[in-house]
Amino acid sequence: MTVKYPEPRTAIFPGSFDPFTLGHLDILKRGLQVFDRVVVAVGVNAAKKGGTPVEERLAQIRGAIAGLSGAEAVSYEGLTVDAAAACGATSILRGVRSVADFEYERNLADLNRAISGIDTVILCADPGLAAISSSALRELKAYGRDISAYLP
Ligand code: ADP
């Protein structure tokens, strides 16, 4: 059963998404069962070098989410809470893969609530997809392995 809130609700789904995986897509789809609109927001951190250029990541994400009503993708620099306000989001959406992710996500959620009052909705990834992290795929890709099976 899909539960919708009475008011249209927007969440921001922030991350580096490098590359955008089936796990991310799974969290996005689950998020759309709770929110009317989910904005995938690719964080651009000038201090972090390397990785796929943001325009390439955005094109890849937009291709993967093209059929999902209510889903969109943007990039942002700066604080996630400011990007949330800019896109009209009243919640932050995050996914967790394992128990080990929870403490970090809890701290992040507390921090964002403290600085802007915004709440975070944390969803559990499908166990079959949860083992695949963007950084693991980035490493495989760097060593020339075929990662297409993990990408939407
Ligand atoms: P970050 O570095 O901010 O965690 P990512 O792009 O790795 O950026 O992840 C963005 C969001 O997607 C985070 O909430 C993260 O927990 C979640 N996520 C990452 N990998 C997976 C996966 N394999 N399955 C489900 N969720 C994932």
Coordinates of N, CA and C and ligand atoms in Angstrom, one line a residue:
M1 N 0.8 -1.2 0.0 CA 0.0 0.0 0.0 C 0.9 1.2 0.0
T2 N 0.5 2.2 -0.8 CA 1.3 3.5 -0.8 C 0.6 4.5 0.0
V3 N 1.3 5.1 1.0 CA 0.8 6.1 1.9 C 1.2 7.4 1.4
K4 N 0.3 8.3 1.1 CA 0.7 9.7 0.7 C 0.2 10.6 1.8
Y5 N 1.1 11.7 2.0 CA 0.7 12.7 3.0 C -0.4 13.6 2.3
P6 N -1.2 14.3 3.0 CA -2.3 15.1 2.4 C -1.8 16.3 1.6
E7 N -0.6 16.9 2.1 CA -0.1 18.0 1.3 C 1.0 17.5 0.4
P8 N 1.2 18.1 -0.8 CA 2.3 17.7 -1.6 C 3.6 17.9 -0.9
R9 N 4.4 16.9 -0.9 CA 5.7 16.9 -0.1 C 6.9 16.7 -1.0
T10 N 7.9 17.5 -0.8 CA 9.1 17.4 -1.5 C 10.3 17.0 -0.6
A11 N 11.1 16.0 -1.1 CA 12.3 15.7 -0.4 C 13.5 15.9 -1.3
I12 N 14.7 16.3 -0.6 CA 15.9 16.4 -1.4 C 16.7 15.1 -1.1
F13 N 17.2 14.5 -2.1 CA 18.0 13.2 -1.9 C 19.5 13.5 -2.3
P14 N 20.3 13.9 -1.3 CA 21.6 14.4 -1.6 C 22.7 13.3 -1.6
G15 N 23.7 13.5 -2.4 CA 24.8 12.6 -2.4 C 25.8 12.9 -3.5
S16 N 26.8 12.1 -3.6 CA 27.8 12.3 -4.7 C 27.4 11.6 -5.9
F17 N 26.7 10.4 -5.8 CA 26.1 9.7 -6.9 C 27.2 9.5 -8.0
D18 N 28.3 8.9 -7.6 CA 29.4 8.8 -8.6 C 29.9 7.4 -8.6
P19 N 29.4 6.5 -9.4 CA 28.3 6.6 -10.4 C 26.9 6.3 -9.7
F20 N 25.9 6.7 -10.4 CA 24.5 6.5 -9.9 C 24.2 5.0 -10.1
T21 N 23.9 4.3 -9.0 CA 23.7 2.9 -9.0 C 22.2 2.4 -8.9
L22 N 22.0 1.1 -9.0 CA 20.7 0.5 -8.8 C 20.2 0.8 -7.3
G23 N 21.2 0.8 -6.4 CA 20.9 1.0 -5.0 C 20.3 2.4 -4.8
H24 N 20.9 3.4 -5.5 CA 20.4 4.8 -5.4 C 18.9 4.8 -6.0
L25 N 18.8 4.2 -7.2 CA 17.5 4.2 -7.8 C 16.4 3.5 -7.0
D26 N 16.8 2.5 -6.2 CA 15.9 1.8 -5.3 C 15.4 2.7 -4.2
I27 N 16.4 3.5 -3.6 CA 16.0 4.4 -2.5 C 15.1 5.5 -3.1
L28 N 15.4 6.0 -4.3 CA 14.6 7.0 -5.0 C 13.1 6.5 -5.2
K29 N 13.0 5.3 -5.7 CA 11.7 4.7 -5.9 C 10.9 4.6 -4.6
R30 N 11.6 4.1 -3.6 CA 10.9 4.0 -2.3 C 10.5 5.4 -1.7
G31 N 11.4 6.3 -2.0 CA 11.2 7.7 -1.5 C 9.9 8.3 -2.2
L32 N 9.7 7.9 -3.4 CA 8.5 8.4 -4.2 C 7.2 7.8 -3.7
Q33 N 7.3 6.7 -2.9 CA 6.1 6.2 -2.2 C 5.7 7.0 -1.0
V34 N 6.6 7.8 -0.5 CA 6.4 8.7 0.7 C 6.2 10.1 0.3
F35 N 7.0 10.6 -0.7 CA 7.0 12.0 -1.1 C 6.4 12.1 -2.5
D36 N 5.8 13.3 -2.8 CA 5.3 13.5 -4.1 C 6.4 13.8 -5.1
R37 N 7.4 14.5 -4.6 CA 8.5 14.9 -5.4 C 9.8 14.7 -4.7
V38 N 10.8 14.1 -5.4 CA 12.1 13.8 -4.8 C 13.1 14.4 -5.8
V39 N 13.9 15.3 -5.3 CA 15.0 16.0 -6.0 C 16.3 15.4 -5.7
V40 N 16.9 14.6 -6.7 CA 18.2 14.0 -6.5 C 19.2 15.2 -6.7
A41 N 20.0 15.4 -5.7 CA 20.8 16.6 -5.6 C 22.3 16.2 -5.6
V42 N 23.0 16.4 -6.7 CA 24.4 16.0 -6.8 C 25.3 17.1 -6.1
G43 N 25.9 16.7 -5.0 CA 26.8 17.7 -4.3 C 28.1 17.9 -5.1
V44 N 28.4 19.1 -5.3 CA 29.7 19.4 -6.0 C 30.6 20.0 -4.9
N45 N 31.6 19.2 -4.6 CA 32.6 19.6 -3.6 C 33.9 19.9 -4.2
A46 N 34.2 21.2 -4.3 CA 35.4 21.7 -5.0 C 36.7 21.1 -4.4
A47 N 36.6 20.8 -3.1 CA 37.8 20.3 -2.4 C 38.1 18.8 -2.9
K48 N 37.1 18.1 -3.3 CA 37.3 16.7 -3.7 C 37.6 16.6 -5.2
K49 N 38.8 16.1 -5.4 CA 39.2 16.0 -6.8 C 38.9 14.6 -7.4
G50 N 38.9 14.5 -8.7 CA 38.6 13.2 -9.3 C 37.2 12.9 -9.4
G51 N 36.9 11.7 -9.9 CA 35.5 11.3 -10.1 C 34.9 11.7 -11.4
T52 N 33.7 11.4 -11.6 CA 33.0 11.7 -12.9 C 32.6 13.2 -12.8
P53 N 32.8 13.9 -13.9 CA 32.3 15.3 -13.9 C 30.8 15.5 -13.7
V54 N 30.4 16.5 -13.0 CA 29.0 16.7 -12.5 C 28.0 16.6 -13.7
E55 N 28.4 17.2 -14.8 CA 27.4 17.2 -16.0 C 27.2 15.8 -16.5
E56 N 28.2 15.0 -16.4 CA 28.1 13.6 -16.8 C 27.2 12.8 -15.8
R57 N 27.5 13.0 -14.5 CA 26.7 12.4 -13.5 C 25.2 12.8 -13.6
L58 N 24.9 14.1 -13.9 CA 23.6 14.5 -14.0 C 22.9 13.9 -15.2
A59 N 23.6 13.8 -16.3 CA 23.0 13.2 -17.6 C 22.7 11.7 -17.3
Q60 N 23.6 11.0 -16.6 CA 23.4 9.6 -16.3 C 22.2 9.4 -15.4
I61 N 22.1 10.3 -14.4 CA 20.9 10.2 -13.4 C 19.6 10.5 -14.1
R62 N 19.6 11.6 -14.9 CA 18.4 12.0 -15.7 C 17.9 10.9 -16.6
G63 N 18.9 10.2 -17.2 CA 18.5 9.0 -18.0 C 17.9 7.9 -17.2
A64 N 18.4 7.7 -16.0 CA 17.9 6.6 -15.2 C 16.5 6.9 -14.6
I65 N 16.2 8.2 -14.3 CA 15.0 8.5 -13.7 C 13.9 9.0 -14.6
A66 N 14.2 9.0 -15.9 CA 13.3 9.6 -16.9 C 11.9 9.1 -16.8
G67 N 11.7 7.8 -16.4 CA 10.3 7.3 -16.4 C 9.6 7.5 -15.0
L68 N 10.3 8.1 -14.1 CA 9.7 8.2 -12.7 C 9.1 9.5 -12.5
S69 N 7.7 9.5 -12.3 CA 7.0 10.7 -12.1 C 7.3 11.3 -10.7
G70 N 7.7 12.6 -10.7 CA 8.0 13.2 -9.4 C 9.5 13.3 -9.1
A71 N 10.3 12.6 -10.0 CA 11.7 12.6 -9.7 C 12.4 13.6 -10.6
E72 N 13.4 14.4 -10.1 CA 14.2 15.3 -10.9 C 15.6 15.3 -10.3
A73 N 16.5 15.9 -11.1 CA 17.9 15.9 -10.7 C 18.6 17.3 -10.9
V74 N 19.3 17.7 -9.9 CA 20.0 19.0 -9.9 C 21.4 18.8 -9.3
S75 N 22.2 19.8 -9.5 CA 23.5 19.8 -8.8 C 23.5 21.0 -7.8
Y76 N 24.4 20.9 -6.8 CA 24.4 22.1 -5.9 C 25.8 22.1 -5.2
E77 N 26.2 23.4 -4.8 CA 27.4 23.6 -4.1 C 27.0 24.2 -2.7
G78 N 27.7 23.8 -1.7 CA 27.4 24.4 -0.4 C 26.6 23.5 0.5
L79 N 25.9 24.0 1.5 CA 25.2 23.2 2.5 C 24.0 22.5 1.9
T80 N 23.8 21.3 2.2 CA 22.6 20.5 1.8 C 21.3 21.2 2.3
V81 N 21.3 21.8 3.5 CA 20.1 22.4 4.0 C 19.7 23.7 3.2
D82 N 20.7 24.3 2.6 CA 20.4 25.5 1.7 C 19.9 25.0 0.4
A83 N 20.4 23.9 -0.1 CA 19.9 23.3 -1.4 C 18.5 22.8 -1.2
A84 N 18.2 22.3 0.0 CA 16.8 21.8 0.3 C 15.9 23.0 0.3
A85 N 16.2 24.1 0.9 CA 15.3 25.3 0.9 C 15.1 25.8 -0.6
A86 N 16.2 25.8 -1.3 CA 16.2 26.3 -2.7 C 15.2 25.5 -3.6
C87 N 15.1 24.2 -3.3 CA 14.2 23.4 -4.2 C 12.9 23.1 -3.5
G88 N 12.6 23.8 -2.4 CA 11.3 23.6 -1.7 C 11.1 22.3 -1.0
A89 N 12.2 21.7 -0.6 CA 12.2 20.4 0.1 C 12.0 20.7 1.6
T90 N 11.0 19.9 2.2 CA 10.8 20.0 3.6 C 11.4 18.8 4.4
S91 N 12.0 17.9 3.6 CA 12.7 16.7 4.2 C 14.0 16.4 3.4
I92 N 14.9 15.7 4.1 CA 16.1 15.2 3.4 C 15.8 13.7 3.4
L93 N 16.1 13.0 2.2 CA 16.0 11.6 2.1 C 17.4 11.0 2.0
R94 N 17.6 9.9 2.8 CA 18.9 9.2 2.8 C 18.6 7.7 2.8
G95 N 19.6 7.0 2.2 CA 19.5 5.5 2.3 C 20.6 5.0 3.1
V96 N 20.3 3.8 3.8 CA 21.3 3.1 4.5 C 21.5 1.7 4.0
R97 N 22.7 1.3 3.9 CA 23.0 -0.1 3.4 C 23.1 -1.1 4.5
S98 N 23.7 -0.6 5.7 CA 24.0 -1.5 6.7 C 23.9 -0.8 8.1
V99 N 23.9 -1.6 9.2 CA 23.9 -1.0 10.5 C 25.1 0.0 10.7
A100 N 26.2 -0.3 10.0 CA 27.4 0.6 10.2 C 27.1 2.0 9.6
D101 N 26.1 2.1 8.7 CA 25.8 3.4 8.1 C 25.0 4.3 9.1
F102 N 24.3 3.6 10.1 CA 23.3 4.3 10.9 C 23.9 5.4 11.7
E103 N 25.0 5.2 12.4 CA 25.5 6.2 13.3 C 25.9 7.5 12.5
Y104 N 26.5 7.3 11.4 CA 26.9 8.4 10.6 C 25.6 9.2 10.1
E105 N 24.7 8.5 9.6 CA 23.4 9.1 9.1 C 22.7 9.8 10.3
R106 N 22.7 9.2 11.5 CA 22.0 9.8 12.6 C 22.7 11.1 13.0
N107 N 24.0 11.1 13.0 CA 24.8 12.4 13.3 C 24.5 13.4 12.2
L108 N 24.4 13.0 11.0 CA 24.1 14.0 9.9 C 22.7 14.5 10.1
A109 N 21.8 13.7 10.4 CA 20.4 14.1 10.5 C 20.3 15.1 11.7
D110 N 20.9 14.8 12.8 CA 20.9 15.7 14.0 C 21.5 17.0 13.7
L111 N 22.6 17.0 12.9 CA 23.3 18.2 12.5 C 22.4 19.1 11.7
N112 N 21.7 18.5 10.7 CA 20.9 19.2 9.7 C 19.6 19.7 10.5
R113 N 19.1 19.0 11.4 CA 18.0 19.4 12.2 C 18.4 20.6 13.1
A114 N 19.6 20.5 13.6 CA 20.0 21.6 14.5 C 20.3 22.9 13.8
I115 N 20.8 22.8 12.5 CA 21.1 24.1 11.9 C 20.0 24.7 11.1
S116 N 18.9 23.9 10.7 CA 17.9 24.4 9.9 C 16.5 23.9 10.3
G117 N 16.4 23.0 11.2 CA 15.1 22.5 11.6 C 14.5 21.4 10.7
I118 N 15.3 21.1 9.6 CA 14.8 20.1 8.6 C 15.0 18.7 9.1
D119 N 14.0 17.8 8.8 CA 14.1 16.4 9.3 C 14.6 15.5 8.2
T120 N 15.2 14.4 8.5 CA 15.7 13.4 7.6 C 14.9 12.1 7.6
V121 N 14.5 11.6 6.5 CA 13.8 10.3 6.4 C 14.9 9.4 5.8
I122 N 15.1 8.3 6.6 CA 16.1 7.3 6.3 C 15.5 6.0 5.9
L123 N 15.7 5.5 4.7 CA 15.2 4.3 4.2 C 16.2 3.2 4.1
C124 N 15.8 2.0 4.3 CA 16.8 0.9 4.2 C 16.8 0.4 2.8
A125 N 18.0 0.2 2.3 CA 18.2 -0.3 0.9 C 17.8 -1.8 0.8
D126 N 17.4 -2.2 -0.3 CA 17.1 -3.6 -0.6 C 18.4 -4.3 -0.4
P127 N 18.4 -5.5 0.4 CA 19.6 -6.2 0.8 C 20.4 -6.6 -0.5
G128 N 19.7 -6.9 -1.5 CA 20.4 -7.4 -2.8 C 21.2 -6.3 -3.4
L129 N 20.9 -5.0 -3.1 CA 21.6 -3.9 -3.8 C 22.5 -3.2 -2.8
A130 N 22.2 -3.5 -1.5 CA 22.9 -2.7 -0.4 C 24.4 -2.8 -0.4
A131 N 24.9 -4.0 -0.9 CA 26.3 -4.2 -0.8 C 27.1 -3.3 -1.8
I132 N 26.4 -2.8 -2.7 CA 27.1 -2.0 -3.8 C 27.2 -0.6 -3.4
S133 N 28.4 -0.1 -3.1 CA 28.5 1.3 -2.8 C 29.2 2.0 -4.0
S134 N 28.9 3.3 -4.1 CA 29.4 4.1 -5.2 C 30.9 4.0 -5.3
S135 N 31.5 4.1 -4.1 CA 33.0 4.1 -4.0 C 33.6 2.8 -4.5
A136 N 32.9 1.7 -4.1 CA 33.4 0.4 -4.6 C 33.3 0.3 -6.1
L137 N 32.2 0.8 -6.7 CA 32.1 0.8 -8.1 C 33.1 1.7 -8.8
R138 N 33.3 2.8 -8.2 CA 34.3 3.8 -8.7 C 35.7 3.1 -8.8
E139 N 36.0 2.3 -7.8 CA 37.3 1.6 -7.8 C 37.4 0.6 -8.9
L140 N 36.3 -0.2 -9.0 CA 36.3 -1.2 -10.1 C 36.4 -0.6 -11.4
K141 N 35.7 0.6 -11.6 CA 35.7 1.3 -12.9 C 37.2 1.8 -13.2
A142 N 37.8 2.3 -12.1 CA 39.2 2.8 -12.3 C 40.1 1.7 -12.7
Y143 N 39.9 0.5 -12.3 CA 40.7 -0.6 -12.7 C 40.2 -1.4 -13.9
G144 N 39.3 -0.7 -14.7 CA 38.9 -1.2 -16.0 C 37.9 -2.3 -16.0
R145 N 37.2 -2.6 -14.8 CA 36.2 -3.6 -14.7 C 34.9 -3.1 -15.3
D146 N 34.1 -4.1 -15.8 CA 32.7 -3.8 -16.3 C 31.8 -3.7 -15.1
I147 N 31.2 -2.5 -14.9 CA 30.3 -2.3 -13.8 C 28.8 -2.1 -14.3
S148 N 28.6 -2.4 -15.6 CA 27.3 -2.1 -16.1 C 26.1 -2.9 -15.4
A149 N 26.4 -4.0 -14.8 CA 25.4 -4.8 -14.2 C 24.8 -4.1 -12.9
Y150 N 25.6 -3.1 -12.4 CA 25.2 -2.4 -11.2 C 24.5 -1.1 -11.5
L151 N 24.5 -0.7 -12.8 CA 24.0 0.6 -13.1 C 22.6 0.5 -13.7
P152 N 21.7 1.4 -13.5 CA 20.3 1.3 -14.0 C 20.4 1.6 -15.6
Ligands
ADP1 P1 27.2 10.2 0.1 O1 28.7 10.2 0.0 O2 26.5 11.4 0.5 O3 26.7 9.0 0.9 P2 26.3 8.7 -2.2 O4 26.2 9.2 -3.6 O5 27.3 7.5 -2.0 O6 26.7 10.0 -1.4 O7 24.9 8.2 -1.6 C1 23.8 9.1 -1.6 C2 22.7 8.4 -0.8 O8 22.4 7.1 -1.3 C3 23.0 8.2 0.6 O9 21.9 8.3 1.4 C4 23.5 6.8 0.7 O10 23.3 6.2 1.9 C5 22.6 6.1 -0.3 N1 23.2 4.9 -1.0 C6 24.5 4.8 -1.5 N2 24.7 3.6 -2.0 C7 23.5 2.9 -1.9 C8 23.1 1.6 -2.2 N3 23.9 0.7 -2.8 N4 21.9 1.3 -1.9 C9 21.0 2.2 -1.3 N5 21.4 3.4 -0.9 C10 22.6 3.8 -1.2

